[in-house]
Amino acid sequence: FETLQRLSLARVISCTYVPLSNNALIASVGHDGDRRLITVNLKTKEWHQIADDDDVCQVSGDAMARLSDTSFLVVSSGTTTPTSIRKFDVARPHEDKVIRKATDESYPPTLYSKGEHFTIQSKGSPSRPIHAFLWMPRNPDFTAPEGHLPPLIINAHGGPTGRTGSG
């Protein structure tokens, strides 16, 4: 964790990580209401995102396991993908693959909403940013009755370190 703090990932709230080698670390980091799967070069202190948010935006608990100096397994979900066991290889990204999905169901991409991130300032003390996501309805087969808006469903959860998955 100390290494991640030195990487200018300010205000990292939670982190799941697995060392791959003496030089590499894989981490699922939460920052400003968002989560990313990253690789960290421990010598240069540089990091970069491994997977697109559509594929990986939530890692289930501590569900990451090292396979080799360059590869690992992760149980994750994305904004448009179900929870799955995925294999990643940082040396051969073209070999990344889904091992098993939690469901065999699939839906057309037109049904998936993209979460819109926004931040509001808390009114209580101490004042702090509160991060939220809004998913607008996108099902082309359904519309609200004339003059009405579709229902708004709110999923509130505890904090400041509490979170709910977006995948």
PDB file of C-alpha atoms in Angstrom:
ATOM      1  CA  PHE A   1       0.000   0.000   0.000  1.00  0.00           C
ATOM      2  CA  GLU A   2       2.857   2.375   0.770  1.00  0.00           C
ATOM      3  CA  THR A   3       4.117   1.960  -2.805  1.00  0.00           C
ATOM      4  CA  LEU A   4       0.692   2.828  -4.215  1.00  0.00           C
ATOM      5  CA  GLN A   5       0.580   6.028  -2.157  1.00  0.00           C
ATOM      6  CA  ARG A   6       3.848   7.162  -3.747  1.00  0.00           C
ATOM      7  CA  LEU A   7       2.321   6.716  -7.234  1.00  0.00           C
ATOM      8  CA  SER A   8       0.233   9.902  -7.060  1.00  0.00           C
ATOM      9  CA  LEU A   9      -2.961   7.895  -6.678  1.00  0.00           C
ATOM     10  CA  ALA A  10      -4.266  10.465  -4.246  1.00  0.00           C
ATOM     11  CA  ARG A  11      -7.146   9.463  -1.988  1.00  0.00           C
ATOM     12  CA  VAL A  12      -7.024   5.744  -2.771  1.00  0.00           C
ATOM     13  CA  ILE A  13      -9.855   4.392  -0.626  1.00  0.00           C
ATOM     14  CA  SER A  14      -9.602   0.639  -0.989  1.00  0.00           C
ATOM     15  CA  CYS A  15      -7.262  -1.737  -2.699  1.00  0.00           C
ATOM     16  CA  THR A  16      -6.972  -5.388  -3.596  1.00  0.00           C
ATOM     17  CA  TYR A  17      -3.546  -6.363  -4.845  1.00  0.00           C
ATOM     18  CA  VAL A  18      -1.308  -9.298  -5.700  1.00  0.00           C
ATOM     19  CA  PRO A  19       2.472  -9.240  -6.267  1.00  0.00           C
ATOM     20  CA  LEU A  20       3.465 -10.844  -9.580  1.00  0.00           C
ATOM     21  CA  SER A  21       7.228 -10.536  -9.192  1.00  0.00           C
ATOM     22  CA  ASN A  22       9.848  -8.409  -7.431  1.00  0.00           C
ATOM     23  CA  ASN A  23       9.144  -5.696 -10.023  1.00  0.00           C
ATOM     24  CA  ALA A  24       5.390  -5.952 -10.655  1.00  0.00           C
ATOM     25  CA  LEU A  25       2.195  -5.629  -8.675  1.00  0.00           C
ATOM     26  CA  ILE A  26      -1.409  -5.945  -9.852  1.00  0.00           C
ATOM     27  CA  ALA A  27      -4.026  -3.901  -7.975  1.00  0.00           C
ATOM     28  CA  SER A  28      -7.700  -3.089  -8.074  1.00  0.00           C
ATOM     29  CA  VAL A  29      -7.804   0.456  -6.769  1.00  0.00           C
ATOM     30  CA  GLY A  30     -10.724   2.665  -5.861  1.00  0.00           C
ATOM     31  CA  HIS A  31     -10.383   6.370  -6.545  1.00  0.00           C
ATOM     32  CA  ASP A  32     -13.087   9.063  -6.583  1.00  0.00           C
ATOM     33  CA  GLY A  33     -15.894   6.524  -6.782  1.00  0.00           C
ATOM     34  CA  ASP A  34     -14.300   4.574  -9.622  1.00  0.00           C
ATOM     35  CA  ARG A  35     -12.321   1.318  -9.668  1.00  0.00           C
ATOM     36  CA  ARG A  36      -9.498   0.343 -11.980  1.00  0.00           C
ATOM     37  CA  LEU A  37      -7.419  -2.776 -12.517  1.00  0.00           C
ATOM     38  CA  ILE A  38      -3.820  -1.603 -12.809  1.00  0.00           C
ATOM     39  CA  THR A  39      -0.282  -2.928 -13.016  1.00  0.00           C
ATOM     40  CA  VAL A  40       2.429  -1.180 -11.038  1.00  0.00           C
ATOM     41  CA  ASN A  41       6.140  -1.226 -11.900  1.00  0.00           C
ATOM     42  CA  LEU A  42       7.697  -1.213  -8.438  1.00  0.00           C
ATOM     43  CA  LYS A  43      11.075   0.026  -9.700  1.00  0.00           C
ATOM     44  CA  THR A  44       9.875   3.005 -11.747  1.00  0.00           C
ATOM     45  CA  LYS A  45       6.739   3.654  -9.635  1.00  0.00           C
ATOM     46  CA  GLU A  46       4.714   3.923 -12.857  1.00  0.00           C
ATOM     47  CA  TRP A  47       1.298   2.363 -13.279  1.00  0.00           C
ATOM     48  CA  HIS A  48      -1.201   1.831 -16.068  1.00  0.00           C
ATOM     49  CA  GLN A  49      -4.703   0.474 -16.425  1.00  0.00           C
ATOM     50  CA  ILE A  50      -4.897  -3.145 -17.613  1.00  0.00           C
ATOM     51  CA  ALA A  51      -8.544  -3.521 -18.579  1.00  0.00           C
ATOM     52  CA  ASP A  52     -11.283  -1.306 -19.950  1.00  0.00           C
ATOM     53  CA  ASP A  53     -14.058  -0.414 -17.470  1.00  0.00           C
ATOM     54  CA  ASP A  54     -16.601  -2.176 -19.693  1.00  0.00           C
ATOM     55  CA  ASP A  55     -14.729  -5.423 -18.958  1.00  0.00           C
ATOM     56  CA  VAL A  56     -13.421  -4.855 -15.407  1.00  0.00           C
ATOM     57  CA  CYS A  57     -14.730  -2.209 -13.018  1.00  0.00           C
ATOM     58  CA  GLN A  58     -15.322  -4.353  -9.947  1.00  0.00           C
ATOM     59  CA  VAL A  59     -13.146  -7.028  -8.363  1.00  0.00           C
ATOM     60  CA  SER A  60     -14.930  -9.351  -5.953  1.00  0.00           C
ATOM     61  CA  GLY A  61     -13.282  -9.038  -2.529  1.00  0.00           C
ATOM     62  CA  ASP A  62      -9.740 -10.353  -2.605  1.00  0.00           C
ATOM     63  CA  ALA A  63     -10.429 -12.479  -5.671  1.00  0.00           C
ATOM     64  CA  MET A  64      -7.061 -12.174  -7.419  1.00  0.00           C
ATOM     65  CA  ALA A  65      -4.441 -14.916  -7.673  1.00  0.00           C
ATOM     66  CA  ARG A  66      -0.941 -14.963  -9.168  1.00  0.00           C
ATOM     67  CA  LEU A  67      -0.245 -17.595 -11.831  1.00  0.00           C
ATOM     68  CA  SER A  68       3.268 -16.534 -12.914  1.00  0.00           C
ATOM     69  CA  ASP A  69       5.577 -13.499 -12.998  1.00  0.00           C
ATOM     70  CA  THR A  70       3.355 -12.011 -15.720  1.00  0.00           C
ATOM     71  CA  SER A  71      -0.107 -13.588 -15.339  1.00  0.00           C
ATOM     72  CA  PHE A  72      -2.944 -13.740 -12.826  1.00  0.00           C
ATOM     73  CA  LEU A  73      -6.596 -14.692 -12.364  1.00  0.00           C
ATOM     74  CA  VAL A  74      -9.287 -12.296 -11.175  1.00  0.00           C
ATOM     75  CA  VAL A  75     -12.999 -12.622 -10.396  1.00  0.00           C
ATOM     76  CA  SER A  76     -14.491  -9.418 -11.744  1.00  0.00           C
ATOM     77  CA  SER A  77     -17.333  -7.778 -13.601  1.00  0.00           C
ATOM     78  CA  GLY A  78     -17.562  -4.802 -15.906  1.00  0.00           C
ATOM     79  CA  THR A  79     -20.125  -2.206 -16.817  1.00  0.00           C
ATOM     80  CA  THR A  80     -21.300  -4.429 -19.689  1.00  0.00           C
ATOM     81  CA  THR A  81     -20.020  -7.852 -18.625  1.00  0.00           C
ATOM     82  CA  PRO A  82     -21.210 -10.302 -15.965  1.00  0.00           C
ATOM     83  CA  THR A  83     -19.071 -11.540 -13.111  1.00  0.00           C
ATOM     84  CA  SER A  84     -16.407 -13.783 -14.622  1.00  0.00           C
ATOM     85  CA  ILE A  85     -13.128 -15.492 -13.902  1.00  0.00           C
ATOM     86  CA  ARG A  86     -10.578 -13.820 -16.174  1.00  0.00           C
ATOM     87  CA  LYS A  87      -6.970 -14.592 -16.948  1.00  0.00           C
ATOM     88  CA  PHE A  88      -4.660 -11.675 -17.694  1.00  0.00           C
ATOM     89  CA  ASP A  89      -1.067 -11.737 -18.872  1.00  0.00           C
ATOM     90  CA  VAL A  90       0.690  -8.356 -18.703  1.00  0.00           C
ATOM     91  CA  ALA A  91       3.463  -9.571 -21.047  1.00  0.00           C
ATOM     92  CA  ARG A  92       0.981 -10.953 -23.615  1.00  0.00           C
ATOM     93  CA  PRO A  93      -2.241  -8.896 -23.371  1.00  0.00           C
ATOM     94  CA  HIS A  94      -3.561 -10.468 -26.582  1.00  0.00           C
ATOM     95  CA  GLU A  95      -3.849 -13.729 -24.599  1.00  0.00           C
ATOM     96  CA  ASP A  96      -6.175 -12.248 -21.945  1.00  0.00           C
ATOM     97  CA  LYS A  97      -9.369 -14.299 -21.792  1.00  0.00           C
ATOM     98  CA  VAL A  98     -12.530 -15.110 -19.892  1.00  0.00           C
ATOM     99  CA  ILE A  99     -12.230 -18.545 -18.269  1.00  0.00           C
ATOM    100  CA  ARG A 100     -15.825 -18.793 -17.005  1.00  0.00           C
ATOM    101  CA  LYS A 101     -18.837 -16.464 -16.773  1.00  0.00           C
ATOM    102  CA  ALA A 102     -21.282 -16.504 -13.865  1.00  0.00           C
ATOM    103  CA  THR A 103     -24.106 -16.785 -16.396  1.00  0.00           C
ATOM    104  CA  ASP A 104     -24.544 -17.965 -19.948  1.00  0.00           C
ATOM    105  CA  GLU A 105     -27.178 -15.291 -20.559  1.00  0.00           C
ATOM    106  CA  SER A 106     -26.205 -12.495 -22.920  1.00  0.00           C
ATOM    107  CA  TYR A 107     -27.933  -9.272 -23.818  1.00  0.00           C
ATOM    108  CA  PRO A 108     -27.502  -6.870 -26.726  1.00  0.00           C
ATOM    109  CA  PRO A 109     -25.115  -3.983 -25.986  1.00  0.00           C
ATOM    110  CA  THR A 110     -27.955  -1.530 -26.697  1.00  0.00           C
ATOM    111  CA  LEU A 111     -29.514  -2.506 -23.341  1.00  0.00           C
ATOM    112  CA  TYR A 112     -26.506  -1.492 -21.239  1.00  0.00           C
ATOM    113  CA  SER A 113     -26.396   1.975 -19.779  1.00  0.00           C
ATOM    114  CA  LYS A 114     -23.061   3.669 -19.177  1.00  0.00           C
ATOM    115  CA  GLY A 115     -22.802   5.076 -15.677  1.00  0.00           C
ATOM    116  CA  GLU A 116     -22.414   8.843 -15.620  1.00  0.00           C
ATOM    117  CA  HIS A 117     -20.083   9.859 -12.772  1.00  0.00           C
ATOM    118  CA  PHE A 118     -20.818  12.989 -10.809  1.00  0.00           C
ATOM    119  CA  THR A 119     -19.636  14.455  -7.518  1.00  0.00           C
ATOM    120  CA  ILE A 120     -21.483  16.535  -4.944  1.00  0.00           C
ATOM    121  CA  GLN A 121     -20.099  18.161  -1.810  1.00  0.00           C
ATOM    122  CA  SER A 122     -21.441  16.931   1.540  1.00  0.00           C
ATOM    123  CA  LYS A 123     -23.309  19.469   3.637  1.00  0.00           C
ATOM    124  CA  GLY A 124     -22.178  17.983   6.955  1.00  0.00           C
ATOM    125  CA  SER A 125     -18.874  18.323   8.699  1.00  0.00           C
ATOM    126  CA  PRO A 126     -16.304  17.507   7.590  1.00  0.00           C
ATOM    127  CA  SER A 127     -17.148  18.647   4.105  1.00  0.00           C
ATOM    128  CA  ARG A 128     -16.056  16.039   1.561  1.00  0.00           C
ATOM    129  CA  PRO A 129     -16.831  14.955  -1.975  1.00  0.00           C
ATOM    130  CA  ILE A 130     -19.522  12.306  -2.453  1.00  0.00           C
ATOM    131  CA  HIS A 131     -19.227  10.316  -5.655  1.00  0.00           C
ATOM    132  CA  ALA A 132     -22.210   8.859  -7.466  1.00  0.00           C
ATOM    133  CA  PHE A 133     -23.183   7.231 -10.734  1.00  0.00           C
ATOM    134  CA  LEU A 134     -26.374   7.616 -12.727  1.00  0.00           C
ATOM    135  CA  TRP A 135     -27.472   4.992 -15.225  1.00  0.00           C
ATOM    136  CA  MET A 136     -30.131   6.307 -17.589  1.00  0.00           C
ATOM    137  CA  PRO A 137     -32.596   3.755 -19.008  1.00  0.00           C
ATOM    138  CA  ARG A 138     -31.713   2.470 -22.480  1.00  0.00           C
ATOM    139  CA  ASN A 139     -34.094  -0.383 -23.282  1.00  0.00           C
ATOM    140  CA  PRO A 140     -35.467   0.502 -26.737  1.00  0.00           C
ATOM    141  CA  ASP A 141     -38.501  -1.765 -26.180  1.00  0.00           C
ATOM    142  CA  PHE A 142     -39.879   0.266 -23.244  1.00  0.00           C
ATOM    143  CA  THR A 143     -40.748   3.918 -22.731  1.00  0.00           C
ATOM    144  CA  ALA A 144     -42.479   5.779 -19.926  1.00  0.00           C
ATOM    145  CA  PRO A 145     -46.097   6.782 -20.473  1.00  0.00           C
ATOM    146  CA  GLU A 146     -46.631  10.139 -22.174  1.00  0.00           C
ATOM    147  CA  GLY A 147     -45.807  12.977 -19.760  1.00  0.00           C
ATOM    148  CA  HIS A 148     -44.017  10.719 -17.257  1.00  0.00           C
ATOM    149  CA  LEU A 149     -40.426   9.835 -16.544  1.00  0.00           C
ATOM    150  CA  PRO A 150     -39.225   6.290 -15.920  1.00  0.00           C
ATOM    151  CA  PRO A 151     -38.824   5.313 -12.242  1.00  0.00           C
ATOM    152  CA  LEU A 152     -35.639   6.293 -10.420  1.00  0.00           C
ATOM    153  CA  ILE A 153     -34.060   3.552  -8.327  1.00  0.00           C
ATOM    154  CA  ILE A 154     -31.521   4.660  -5.725  1.00  0.00           C
ATOM    155  CA  ASN A 155     -29.026   2.238  -4.174  1.00  0.00           C
ATOM    156  CA  ALA A 156     -27.473   4.117  -1.250  1.00  0.00           C
ATOM    157  CA  HIS A 157     -24.687   2.518   0.760  1.00  0.00           C
ATOM    158  CA  GLY A 158     -22.410   3.329   3.690  1.00  0.00           C
ATOM    159  CA  GLY A 159     -19.112   5.073   3.632  1.00  0.00           C
ATOM    160  CA  PRO A 160     -16.660   6.635   3.507  1.00  0.00           C
ATOM    161  CA  THR A 161     -14.976   3.340   2.660  1.00  0.00           C
ATOM    162  CA  GLY A 162     -18.180   1.449   1.837  1.00  0.00           C
ATOM    163  CA  ARG A 163     -18.983   0.898  -1.788  1.00  0.00           C
ATOM    164  CA  THR A 164     -21.230  -1.026  -4.071  1.00  0.00           C
ATOM    165  CA  GLY A 165     -20.140  -2.584  -7.309  1.00  0.00           C
ATOM    166  CA  SER A 166     -21.051  -1.007 -10.608  1.00  0.00           C
ATOM    167  CA  GLY A 167     -20.695  -4.208 -12.592  1.00  0.00           C
TER     168      GLY A 167
END
